[in-house]
PDB file of C-alpha atoms in Angstrom:
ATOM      1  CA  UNK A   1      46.084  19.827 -42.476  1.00 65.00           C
ATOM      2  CA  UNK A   2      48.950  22.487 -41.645  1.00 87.00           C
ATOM      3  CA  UNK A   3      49.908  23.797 -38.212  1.00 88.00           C
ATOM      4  CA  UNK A   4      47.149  26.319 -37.594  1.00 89.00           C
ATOM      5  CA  UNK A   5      44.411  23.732 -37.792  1.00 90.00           C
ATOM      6  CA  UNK A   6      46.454  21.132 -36.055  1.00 91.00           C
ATOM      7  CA  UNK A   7      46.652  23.833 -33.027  1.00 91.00           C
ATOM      8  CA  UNK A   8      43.595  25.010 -32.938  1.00 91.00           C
ATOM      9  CA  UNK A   9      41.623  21.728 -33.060  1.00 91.00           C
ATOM     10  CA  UNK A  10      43.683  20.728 -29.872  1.00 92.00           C
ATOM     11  CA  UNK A  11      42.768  23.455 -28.223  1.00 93.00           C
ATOM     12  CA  UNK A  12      39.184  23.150 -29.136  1.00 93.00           C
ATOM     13  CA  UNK A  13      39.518  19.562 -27.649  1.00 93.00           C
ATOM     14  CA  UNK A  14      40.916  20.708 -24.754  1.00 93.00           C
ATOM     15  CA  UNK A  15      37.873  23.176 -24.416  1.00 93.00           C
ATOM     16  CA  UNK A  16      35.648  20.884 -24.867  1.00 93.00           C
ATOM     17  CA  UNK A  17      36.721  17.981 -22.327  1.00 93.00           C
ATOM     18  CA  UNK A  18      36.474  20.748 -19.964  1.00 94.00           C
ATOM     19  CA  UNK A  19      32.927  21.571 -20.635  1.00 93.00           C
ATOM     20  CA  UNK A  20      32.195  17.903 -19.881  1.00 93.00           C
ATOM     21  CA  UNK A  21      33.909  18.061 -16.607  1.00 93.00           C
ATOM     22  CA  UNK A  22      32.350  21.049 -15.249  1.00 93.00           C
ATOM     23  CA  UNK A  23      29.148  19.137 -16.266  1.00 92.00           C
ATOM     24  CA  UNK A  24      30.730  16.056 -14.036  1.00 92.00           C
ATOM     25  CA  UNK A  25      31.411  18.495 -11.147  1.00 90.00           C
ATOM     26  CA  UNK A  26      27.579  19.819 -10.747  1.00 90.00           C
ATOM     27  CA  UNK A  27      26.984  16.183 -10.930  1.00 90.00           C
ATOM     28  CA  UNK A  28      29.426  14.755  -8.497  1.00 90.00           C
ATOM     29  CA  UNK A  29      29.242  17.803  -5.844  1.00 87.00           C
ATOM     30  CA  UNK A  30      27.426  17.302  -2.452  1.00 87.00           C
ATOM     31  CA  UNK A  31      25.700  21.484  -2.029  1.00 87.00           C
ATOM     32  CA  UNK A  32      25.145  24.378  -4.182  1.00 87.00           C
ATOM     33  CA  UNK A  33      28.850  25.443  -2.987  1.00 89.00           C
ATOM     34  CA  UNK A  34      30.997  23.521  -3.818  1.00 89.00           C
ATOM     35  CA  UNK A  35      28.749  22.853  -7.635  1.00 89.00           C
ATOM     36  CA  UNK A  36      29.621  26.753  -8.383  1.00 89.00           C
ATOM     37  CA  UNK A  37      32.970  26.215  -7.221  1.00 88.00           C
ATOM     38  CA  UNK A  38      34.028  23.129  -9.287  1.00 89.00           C
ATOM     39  CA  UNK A  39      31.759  24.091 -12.361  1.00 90.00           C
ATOM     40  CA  UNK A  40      32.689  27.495 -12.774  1.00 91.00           C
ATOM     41  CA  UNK A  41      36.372  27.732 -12.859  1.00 91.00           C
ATOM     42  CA  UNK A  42      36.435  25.019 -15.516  1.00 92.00           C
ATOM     43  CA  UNK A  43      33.674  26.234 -17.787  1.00 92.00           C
ATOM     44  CA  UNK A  44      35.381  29.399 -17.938  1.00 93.00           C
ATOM     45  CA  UNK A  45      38.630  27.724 -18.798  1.00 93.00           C
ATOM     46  CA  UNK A  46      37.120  25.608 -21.535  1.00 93.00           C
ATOM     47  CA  UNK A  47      35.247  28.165 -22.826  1.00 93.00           C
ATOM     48  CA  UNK A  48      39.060  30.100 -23.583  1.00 94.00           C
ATOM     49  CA  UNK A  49      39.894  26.955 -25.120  1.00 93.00           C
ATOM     50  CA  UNK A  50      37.432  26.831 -27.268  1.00 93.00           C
ATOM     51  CA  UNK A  51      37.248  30.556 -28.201  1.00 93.00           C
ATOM     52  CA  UNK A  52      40.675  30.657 -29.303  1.00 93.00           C
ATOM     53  CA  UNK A  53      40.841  27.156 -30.682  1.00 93.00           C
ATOM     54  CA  UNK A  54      37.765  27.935 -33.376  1.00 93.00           C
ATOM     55  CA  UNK A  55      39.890  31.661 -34.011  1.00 93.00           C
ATOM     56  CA  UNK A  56      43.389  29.580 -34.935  1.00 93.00           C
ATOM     57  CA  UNK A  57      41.614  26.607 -36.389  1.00 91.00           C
ATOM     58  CA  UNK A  58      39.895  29.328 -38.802  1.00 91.00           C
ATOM     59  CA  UNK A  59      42.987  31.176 -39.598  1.00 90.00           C
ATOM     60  CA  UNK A  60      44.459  27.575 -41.033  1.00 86.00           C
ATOM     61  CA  UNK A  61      41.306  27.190 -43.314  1.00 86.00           C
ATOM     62  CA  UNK A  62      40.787  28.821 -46.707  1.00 85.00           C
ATOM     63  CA  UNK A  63      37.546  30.370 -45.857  1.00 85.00           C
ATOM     64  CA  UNK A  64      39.236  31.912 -42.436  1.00 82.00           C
ATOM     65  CA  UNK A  65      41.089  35.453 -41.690  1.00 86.00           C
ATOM     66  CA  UNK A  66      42.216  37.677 -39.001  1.00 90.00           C
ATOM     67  CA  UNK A  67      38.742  38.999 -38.110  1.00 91.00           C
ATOM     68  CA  UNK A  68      37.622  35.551 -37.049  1.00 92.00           C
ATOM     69  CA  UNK A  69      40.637  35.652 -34.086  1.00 92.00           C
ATOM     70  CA  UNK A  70      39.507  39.031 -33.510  1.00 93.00           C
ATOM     71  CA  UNK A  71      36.280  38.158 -32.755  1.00 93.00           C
ATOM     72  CA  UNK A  72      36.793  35.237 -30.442  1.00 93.00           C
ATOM     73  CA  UNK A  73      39.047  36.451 -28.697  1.00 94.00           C
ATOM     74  CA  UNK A  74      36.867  39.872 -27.533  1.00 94.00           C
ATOM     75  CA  UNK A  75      34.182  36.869 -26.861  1.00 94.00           C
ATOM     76  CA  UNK A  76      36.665  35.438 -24.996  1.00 94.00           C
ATOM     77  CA  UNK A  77      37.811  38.255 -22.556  1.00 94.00           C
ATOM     78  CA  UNK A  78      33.917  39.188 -21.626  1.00 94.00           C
ATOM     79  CA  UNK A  79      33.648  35.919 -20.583  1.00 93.00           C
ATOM     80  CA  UNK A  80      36.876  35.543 -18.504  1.00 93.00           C
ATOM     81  CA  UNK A  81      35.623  38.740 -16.869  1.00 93.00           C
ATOM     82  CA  UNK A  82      31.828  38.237 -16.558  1.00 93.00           C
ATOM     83  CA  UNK A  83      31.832  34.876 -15.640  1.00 92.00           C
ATOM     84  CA  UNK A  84      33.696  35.016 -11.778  1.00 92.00           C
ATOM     85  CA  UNK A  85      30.900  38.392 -11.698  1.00 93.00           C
ATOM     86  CA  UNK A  86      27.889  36.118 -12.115  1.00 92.00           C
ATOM     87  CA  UNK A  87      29.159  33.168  -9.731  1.00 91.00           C
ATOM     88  CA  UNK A  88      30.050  35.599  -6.879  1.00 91.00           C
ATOM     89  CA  UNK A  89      26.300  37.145  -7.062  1.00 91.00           C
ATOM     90  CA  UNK A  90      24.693  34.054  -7.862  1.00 90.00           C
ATOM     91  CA  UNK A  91      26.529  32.206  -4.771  1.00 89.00           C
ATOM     92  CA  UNK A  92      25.956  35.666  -2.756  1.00 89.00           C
ATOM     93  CA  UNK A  93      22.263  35.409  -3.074  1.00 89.00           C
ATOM     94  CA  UNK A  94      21.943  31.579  -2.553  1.00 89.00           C
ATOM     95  CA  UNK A  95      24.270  32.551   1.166  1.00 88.00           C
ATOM     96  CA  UNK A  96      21.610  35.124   2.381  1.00 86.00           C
ATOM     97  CA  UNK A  97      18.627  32.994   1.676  1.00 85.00           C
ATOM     98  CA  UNK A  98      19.756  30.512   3.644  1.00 81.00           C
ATOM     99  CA  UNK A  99      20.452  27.787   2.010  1.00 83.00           C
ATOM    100  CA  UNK A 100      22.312  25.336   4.839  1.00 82.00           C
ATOM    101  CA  UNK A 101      26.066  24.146   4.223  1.00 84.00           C
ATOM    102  CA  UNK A 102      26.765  20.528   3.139  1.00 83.00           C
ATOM    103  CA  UNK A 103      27.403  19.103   6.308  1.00 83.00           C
ATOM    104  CA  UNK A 104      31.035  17.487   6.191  1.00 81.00           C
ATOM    105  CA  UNK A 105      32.070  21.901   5.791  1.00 81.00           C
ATOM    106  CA  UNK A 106      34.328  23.256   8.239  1.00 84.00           C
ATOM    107  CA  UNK A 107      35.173  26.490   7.185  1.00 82.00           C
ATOM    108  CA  UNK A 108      32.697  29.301   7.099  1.00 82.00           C
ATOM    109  CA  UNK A 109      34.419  32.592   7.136  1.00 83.00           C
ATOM    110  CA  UNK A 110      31.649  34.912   5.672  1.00 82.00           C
ATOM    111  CA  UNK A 111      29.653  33.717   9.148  1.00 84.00           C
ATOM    112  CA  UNK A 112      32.534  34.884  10.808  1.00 86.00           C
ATOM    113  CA  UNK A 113      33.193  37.879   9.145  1.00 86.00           C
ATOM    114  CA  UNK A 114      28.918  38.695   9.510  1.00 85.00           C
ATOM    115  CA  UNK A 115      29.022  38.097  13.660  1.00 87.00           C
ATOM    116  CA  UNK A 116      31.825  40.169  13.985  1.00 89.00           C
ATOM    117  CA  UNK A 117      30.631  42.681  12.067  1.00 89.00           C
ATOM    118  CA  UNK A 118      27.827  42.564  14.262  1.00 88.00           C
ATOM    119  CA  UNK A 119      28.997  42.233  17.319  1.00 89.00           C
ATOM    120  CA  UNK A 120      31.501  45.516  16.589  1.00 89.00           C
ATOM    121  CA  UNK A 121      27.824  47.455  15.601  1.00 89.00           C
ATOM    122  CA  UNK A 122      26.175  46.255  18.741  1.00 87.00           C
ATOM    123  CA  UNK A 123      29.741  47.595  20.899  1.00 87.00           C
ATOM    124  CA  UNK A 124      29.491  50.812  19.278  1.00 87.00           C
ATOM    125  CA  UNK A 125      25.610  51.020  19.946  1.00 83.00           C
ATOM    126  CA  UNK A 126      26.353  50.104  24.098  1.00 80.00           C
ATOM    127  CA  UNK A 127      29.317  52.880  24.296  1.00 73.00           C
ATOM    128  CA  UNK A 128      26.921  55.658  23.984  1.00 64.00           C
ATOM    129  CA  UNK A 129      24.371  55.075  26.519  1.00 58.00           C
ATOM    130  CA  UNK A 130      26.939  54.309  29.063  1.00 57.00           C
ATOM    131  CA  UNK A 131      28.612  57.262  28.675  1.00 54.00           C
ATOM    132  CA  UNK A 132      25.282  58.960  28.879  1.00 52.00           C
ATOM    133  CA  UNK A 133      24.260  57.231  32.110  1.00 51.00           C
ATOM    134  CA  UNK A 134      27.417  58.450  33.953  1.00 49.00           C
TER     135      UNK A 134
ATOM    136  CA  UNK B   1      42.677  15.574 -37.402  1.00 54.00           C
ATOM    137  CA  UNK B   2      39.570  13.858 -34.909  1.00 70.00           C
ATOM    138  CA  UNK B   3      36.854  16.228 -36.363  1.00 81.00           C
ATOM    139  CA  UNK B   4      33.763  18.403 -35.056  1.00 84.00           C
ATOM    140  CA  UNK B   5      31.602  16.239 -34.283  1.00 87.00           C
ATOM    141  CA  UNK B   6      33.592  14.547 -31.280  1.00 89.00           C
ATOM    142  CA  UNK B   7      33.547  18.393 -29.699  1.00 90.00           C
ATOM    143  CA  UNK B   8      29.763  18.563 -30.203  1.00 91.00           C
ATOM    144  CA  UNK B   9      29.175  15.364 -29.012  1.00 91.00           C
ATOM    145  CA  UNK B  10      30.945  16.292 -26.009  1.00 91.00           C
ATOM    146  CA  UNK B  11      29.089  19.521 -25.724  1.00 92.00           C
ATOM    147  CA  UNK B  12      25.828  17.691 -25.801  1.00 93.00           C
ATOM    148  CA  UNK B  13      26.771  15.212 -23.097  1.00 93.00           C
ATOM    149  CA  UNK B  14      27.640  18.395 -20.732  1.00 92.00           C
ATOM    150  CA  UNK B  15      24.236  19.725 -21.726  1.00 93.00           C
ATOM    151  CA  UNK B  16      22.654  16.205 -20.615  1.00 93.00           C
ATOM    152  CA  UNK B  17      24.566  16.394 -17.432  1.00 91.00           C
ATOM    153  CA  UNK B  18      23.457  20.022 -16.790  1.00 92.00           C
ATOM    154  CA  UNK B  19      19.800  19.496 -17.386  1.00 93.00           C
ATOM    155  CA  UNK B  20      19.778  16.708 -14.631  1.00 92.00           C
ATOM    156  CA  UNK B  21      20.916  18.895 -12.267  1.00 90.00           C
ATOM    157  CA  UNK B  22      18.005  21.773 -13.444  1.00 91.00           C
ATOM    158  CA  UNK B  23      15.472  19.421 -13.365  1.00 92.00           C
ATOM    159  CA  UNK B  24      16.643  17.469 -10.267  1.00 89.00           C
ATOM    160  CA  UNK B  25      18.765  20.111  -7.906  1.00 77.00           C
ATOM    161  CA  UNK B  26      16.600  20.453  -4.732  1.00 84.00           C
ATOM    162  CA  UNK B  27      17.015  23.977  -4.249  1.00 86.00           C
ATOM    163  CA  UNK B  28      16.327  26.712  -6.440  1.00 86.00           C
ATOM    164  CA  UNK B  29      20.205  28.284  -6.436  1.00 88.00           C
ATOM    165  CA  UNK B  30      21.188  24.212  -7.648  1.00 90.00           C
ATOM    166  CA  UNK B  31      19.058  25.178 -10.441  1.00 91.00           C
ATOM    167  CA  UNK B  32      20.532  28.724 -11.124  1.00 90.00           C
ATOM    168  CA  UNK B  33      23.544  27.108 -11.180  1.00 91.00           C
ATOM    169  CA  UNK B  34      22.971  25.211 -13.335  1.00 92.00           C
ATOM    170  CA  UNK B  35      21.264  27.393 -16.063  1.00 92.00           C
ATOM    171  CA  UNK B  36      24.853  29.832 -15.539  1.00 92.00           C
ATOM    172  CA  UNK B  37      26.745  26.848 -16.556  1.00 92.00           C
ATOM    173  CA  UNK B  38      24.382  25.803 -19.455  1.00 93.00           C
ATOM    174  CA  UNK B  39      24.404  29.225 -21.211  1.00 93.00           C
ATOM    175  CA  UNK B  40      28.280  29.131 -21.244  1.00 93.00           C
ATOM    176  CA  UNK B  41      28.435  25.731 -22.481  1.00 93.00           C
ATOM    177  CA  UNK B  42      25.563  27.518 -25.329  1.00 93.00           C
ATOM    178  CA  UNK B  43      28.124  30.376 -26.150  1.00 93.00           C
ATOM    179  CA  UNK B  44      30.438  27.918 -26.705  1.00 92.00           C
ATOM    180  CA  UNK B  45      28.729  25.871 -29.129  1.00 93.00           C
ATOM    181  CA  UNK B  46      27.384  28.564 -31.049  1.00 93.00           C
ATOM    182  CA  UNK B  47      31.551  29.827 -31.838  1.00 93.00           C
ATOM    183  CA  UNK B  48      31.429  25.996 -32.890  1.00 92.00           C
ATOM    184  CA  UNK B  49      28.657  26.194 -35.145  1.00 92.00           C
ATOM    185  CA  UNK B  50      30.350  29.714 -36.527  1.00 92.00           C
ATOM    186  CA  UNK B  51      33.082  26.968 -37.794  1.00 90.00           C
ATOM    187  CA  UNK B  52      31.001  24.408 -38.561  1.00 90.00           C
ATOM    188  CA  UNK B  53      28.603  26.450 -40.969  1.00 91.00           C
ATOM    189  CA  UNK B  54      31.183  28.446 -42.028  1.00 90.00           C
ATOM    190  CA  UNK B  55      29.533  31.872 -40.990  1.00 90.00           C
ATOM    191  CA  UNK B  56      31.506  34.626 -39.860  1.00 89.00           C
ATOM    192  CA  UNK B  57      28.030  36.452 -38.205  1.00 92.00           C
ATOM    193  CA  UNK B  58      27.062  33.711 -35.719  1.00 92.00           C
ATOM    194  CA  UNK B  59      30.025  35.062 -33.528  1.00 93.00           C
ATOM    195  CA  UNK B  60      28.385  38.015 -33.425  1.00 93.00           C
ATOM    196  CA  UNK B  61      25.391  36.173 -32.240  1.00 93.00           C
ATOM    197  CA  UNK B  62      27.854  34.153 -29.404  1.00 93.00           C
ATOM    198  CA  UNK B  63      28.641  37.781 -28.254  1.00 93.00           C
ATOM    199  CA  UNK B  64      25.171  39.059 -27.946  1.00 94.00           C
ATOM    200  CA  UNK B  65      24.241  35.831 -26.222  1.00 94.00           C
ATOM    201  CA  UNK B  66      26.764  35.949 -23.718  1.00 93.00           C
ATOM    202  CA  UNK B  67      25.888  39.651 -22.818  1.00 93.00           C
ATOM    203  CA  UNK B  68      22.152  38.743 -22.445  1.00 94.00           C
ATOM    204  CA  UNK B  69      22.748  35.689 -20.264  1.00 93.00           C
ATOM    205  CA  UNK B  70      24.937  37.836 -17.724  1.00 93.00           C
ATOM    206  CA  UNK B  71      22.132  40.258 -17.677  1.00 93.00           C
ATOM    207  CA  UNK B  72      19.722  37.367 -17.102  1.00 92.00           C
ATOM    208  CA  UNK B  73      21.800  35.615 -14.197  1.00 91.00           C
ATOM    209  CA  UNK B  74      21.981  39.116 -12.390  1.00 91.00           C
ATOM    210  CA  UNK B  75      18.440  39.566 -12.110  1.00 91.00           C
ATOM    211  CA  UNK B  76      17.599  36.167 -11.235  1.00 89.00           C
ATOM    212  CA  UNK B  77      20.272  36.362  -8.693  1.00 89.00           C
ATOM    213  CA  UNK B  78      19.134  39.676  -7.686  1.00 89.00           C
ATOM    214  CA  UNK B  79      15.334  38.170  -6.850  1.00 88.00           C
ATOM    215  CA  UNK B  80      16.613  35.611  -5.226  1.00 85.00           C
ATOM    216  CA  UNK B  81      18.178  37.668  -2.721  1.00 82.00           C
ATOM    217  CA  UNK B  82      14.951  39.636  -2.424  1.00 80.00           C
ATOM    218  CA  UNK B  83      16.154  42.940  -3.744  1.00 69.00           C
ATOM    219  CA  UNK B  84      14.003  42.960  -7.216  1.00 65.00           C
TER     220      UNK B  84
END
């Protein structure tokens, strides 16, 4: 047992308590928005944990070298930037087929930012024809 | 120092947890969820296995996996908003 091993096997523990609470959150969460929110974030951050954990851990064994670090760590960088990609479409298409909000939400500011999109089109569509008319 | 099979047995609880929600969530986006949250927690465990077996290829299976369940949440995502 030398340092490398010690290190990495925290961080592997780390990883993996995360896991369990992003499990928790998809549980514990009232709608599908707040599930992605909560579950996301920390299986992304567990799964870093456990990347690099297994990558040190195996540099402190005798059957480990370099290339193993290497390795984890590219597996660990397309996750960190695939993972928010997936979320944001996946949460995208659950908005437009109208799935409802969980009812004790307050905030809704991609509604907003829709009707007043809308209501700018709608302005510039009424401009025209009233210019026309005079 | 606590040993590998406390982190898989973690692992597998998280994969309990997640497959109540796939089998249970009442819409199908709960279930999506889900599924995105499941093949992470896979990836995961396979880098674990890479240890545990001693096997320096399995990581290369991890990566592979990872890419193939990012393509695979896209398109579902993508049907689900009704432009597949």
């Amino acid at each position: 047992m030398n340092a490398l091993t010690a290190t990495g096997e925290a961080l592997v523990l780390i990883g993996t308590f995360f896991y369990f609470l992003s499990a928790l959150g998809l549980i514990r969460m009232p709608d599908v928005y707040n599930r992605m929110q909560t579950s996301t974030k920390s299986a992304t951050l567990g799964s870093l944990g456990v990347m690099l954990g297994v990558g040190i851990w195996a540099l402190g064994t005798d059957f480990g070298n370099v290339a193993w670090l290497t390795k984890t760590i590219t597996i660990a960088i397309f996750l960190l930037l695939t993972n928010p990609i997936s979320a944001h479409t996946l949460i995208r298409a659950a908005y437009k087929s109208g799935i409802p909000l969980w009812e004790g939400s307050v905030v809704d500011r991609y509604r907003e930012h829709l009707e007043s999109r809308k209501a700018e089109v709608e302005e510039a569509e009424k401009t025209p024809e009233e210019g026309g008319e005079e | 120092m606590i040993g590998i099979n406390v982190y898989l047995a973690l692992i597998a609880i998280a994969t309990l947890l997640s497959m109540y929600r796939v089998f249970v969530g009442p819409t199908t986006a709960d279930r999506l969820v889900a599924v995105d949250i499941m093949t992470t927690i896979t990836t995961g465990l396979m880098v674990l296995f890479a240890l545990y077996y001693k096997r320096m290829i399995f990581l290369d299976v991890a990566l592979v996996y990872a890419i193939l369940a990012f393509g695979g949440v896209i398109a579902f995502a993508r049907y689900m908003e009704g432009g597949l």
